[in-house]
Amino acid sequence: MTKYRFLAALTMLAASLPTAYAAPLDATASANVAANTYSNVQQVRTRHIALDLAVDFKKSVLSGTATLELERIDPSATQVILDTQDLDIAKTETSVDGEVWLKAPFTLGQSDEVLGAPLTITLPADATRVRVTYASKPQASGLQWLPPAQTLGKKHPFMFSQSESIHGRSWIPMQDTPFVRATYEARVRTPKGLRAVMSAEMHDKPDASGAWTFKMPQAIPSYLIALAVGDIGFQSTGPRTGVYAEPGLLKKAAYEFGETERTLQLMEQAFGPYRWGRYDILVLPPSFPFGGMENPRLTFATPTVITGDRMLVSLVSHELAHSWSGNLVTNASWNDFWLNEGFTEYLTYRLLDMQFGQARGDMERVLGLTDLKGSMSHLDKIDWSLVRSTPPKDPDAVYSSVPYERGNLFLTWLEAQFGRGAFDAFLRGWFDDHAFQSATTGEFVAYLQDKLMAQQPGKVTQAQLDAWLHQPEIPDFAVLPHSDALNKVDQERDAWLSGKTTLDALPAKQWNVHEWQQFFDNMPASATLEQVQLLDARYKLSQTHNAIIASAWFRVAIAHGDKAVLPAAQHYLGSVGRMRLISPLYRELMKTPEGKAYAEQTYAKVKSGYNVIAQQAVERILKGESGG
Ligand SMILES: [Zn+2]
């Protein structure tokens, strides 16, 4: 997913349908996988999931069946254990052939706040399938149910899922770990007039029975199964690309994301074929907690990047890059998360260089580094390294810029050691050789040693790899980004603050969103309240429609004690649910007793508009816990 910003290939795919067999895990990798799932993946693995679900907006519930086709790794296994979170289980059955079903005994274990409850189903010796009849609960952490008032059209309700990292289990009983990959199909019944979309092959009409049907023929990890239902229209933007959105937003979205086919082609030229068929983008209501989520074939995106100037399309570059890093080659456990996000961030910057020139890529690299330092300032040291010494139980609780930006710095440094040509060939090989597989950090290191370090000995040492992966500090030999354009913003701001120039001399009219971000990111504590208030008076920042500039501005205004902005900041916190934009404001408010009271009061007022994942993140901040 994005921390922020943002039909030809079918021939490949037919030849390479799901061969998702992971190598045996060593002890570290096993412990990493086991930290977030109850499932007995060393005995039984799901290879296909068939969902048959009804969407009930009145009750905020999905109900129906999930049928899992299983591969028995250990022939002596007598049970399959699935992950669930807040699910009502009505019945479980098993089958040998998918035709005759027998009722099977099950137990639902004690529920843990983070991991949910294990669903243990007795498995007869020759059974190859289990079918679970169930319903989700209204509080399902992986689903958000929006009343009409929280949509753009205000007429119809909307619902969407967010399964990463371990929220899929709140709407599908399954082996909810990225170590297991399965193909899936689904039938989804919606209220009349509403459309269902999923991360799969779709049809533009429901079938004769009124159900929307879906098929994902490539094996994917559980966190990439995604569903949204609402008043959703579609507009094509290219031969393989298009946008889904509420009808009132379609035109703007199609303009903003109009370059997607070209982006896709650039990625293919550099890193190999796009293997997923179509690439569409679904624009969600503003409560979506992330910038984007790389659900295969259908990226879910925040509307906060639709600014009319295509300046925030790096979100698309990021989510599109996940079609290689993350979706094609997936982190085997959440302690290997950097394999998804570090690779993707590195590819995003490379893609930005190709799309808009290196000056633009470098601007975003510098802002990324600022973000990394910001995260490190409020994270425990154990979370500074790419791989934690103990795997996190709740991946959301340690979510931060570290896997993204430190991961990017690591790969940027490797590129500098081996040269771009050799490193690009290495990356392409990594994607090809691990396509549709889940990989561990250990496998990455072994591949690096085999394909690069052995070919060019002496360039990289074990101690250096250890410094990147396991030590907390950013290595002092890191290759850090640099942007002349952003340095200029720093000079201009500092000249104004020190009285060398006037506010009118700032070339702010020409600044893009990144330059504004830099202006605020590096605002020194020594700037006076009067200076900060002058900015608002001059540039009407509290009224800006650009959600990214607004977040950066409100943080600075709050930090400098500008109480006049609080009503506007509160209104903003109630209109956007993207964590990257709202968390810094809550965190800033928490620094004074008065601000803390205001943060608590604001949150109580606006929380019903937030996704559960965002609610949990804000609550951690209000409790004063560390975190991204
Ligand atoms: Zn991402």
XYZ file of C-alpha atoms and ligand atoms in Angstrom, residues 1-2 294 318-319 322 341 344 404, ligand 1:
10
model
C 0.000 0.000 0.000
C 1.118 3.559 -0.241
C -2.392 -2.428 -4.484
C 3.656 3.114 -6.422
C 0.575 0.896 -6.592
C 3.398 -3.422 -6.558
C 7.351 -1.806 0.307
C 8.069 -0.784 -4.408
C 9.424 1.935 2.555
Zn 2.893 0.079 -1.024
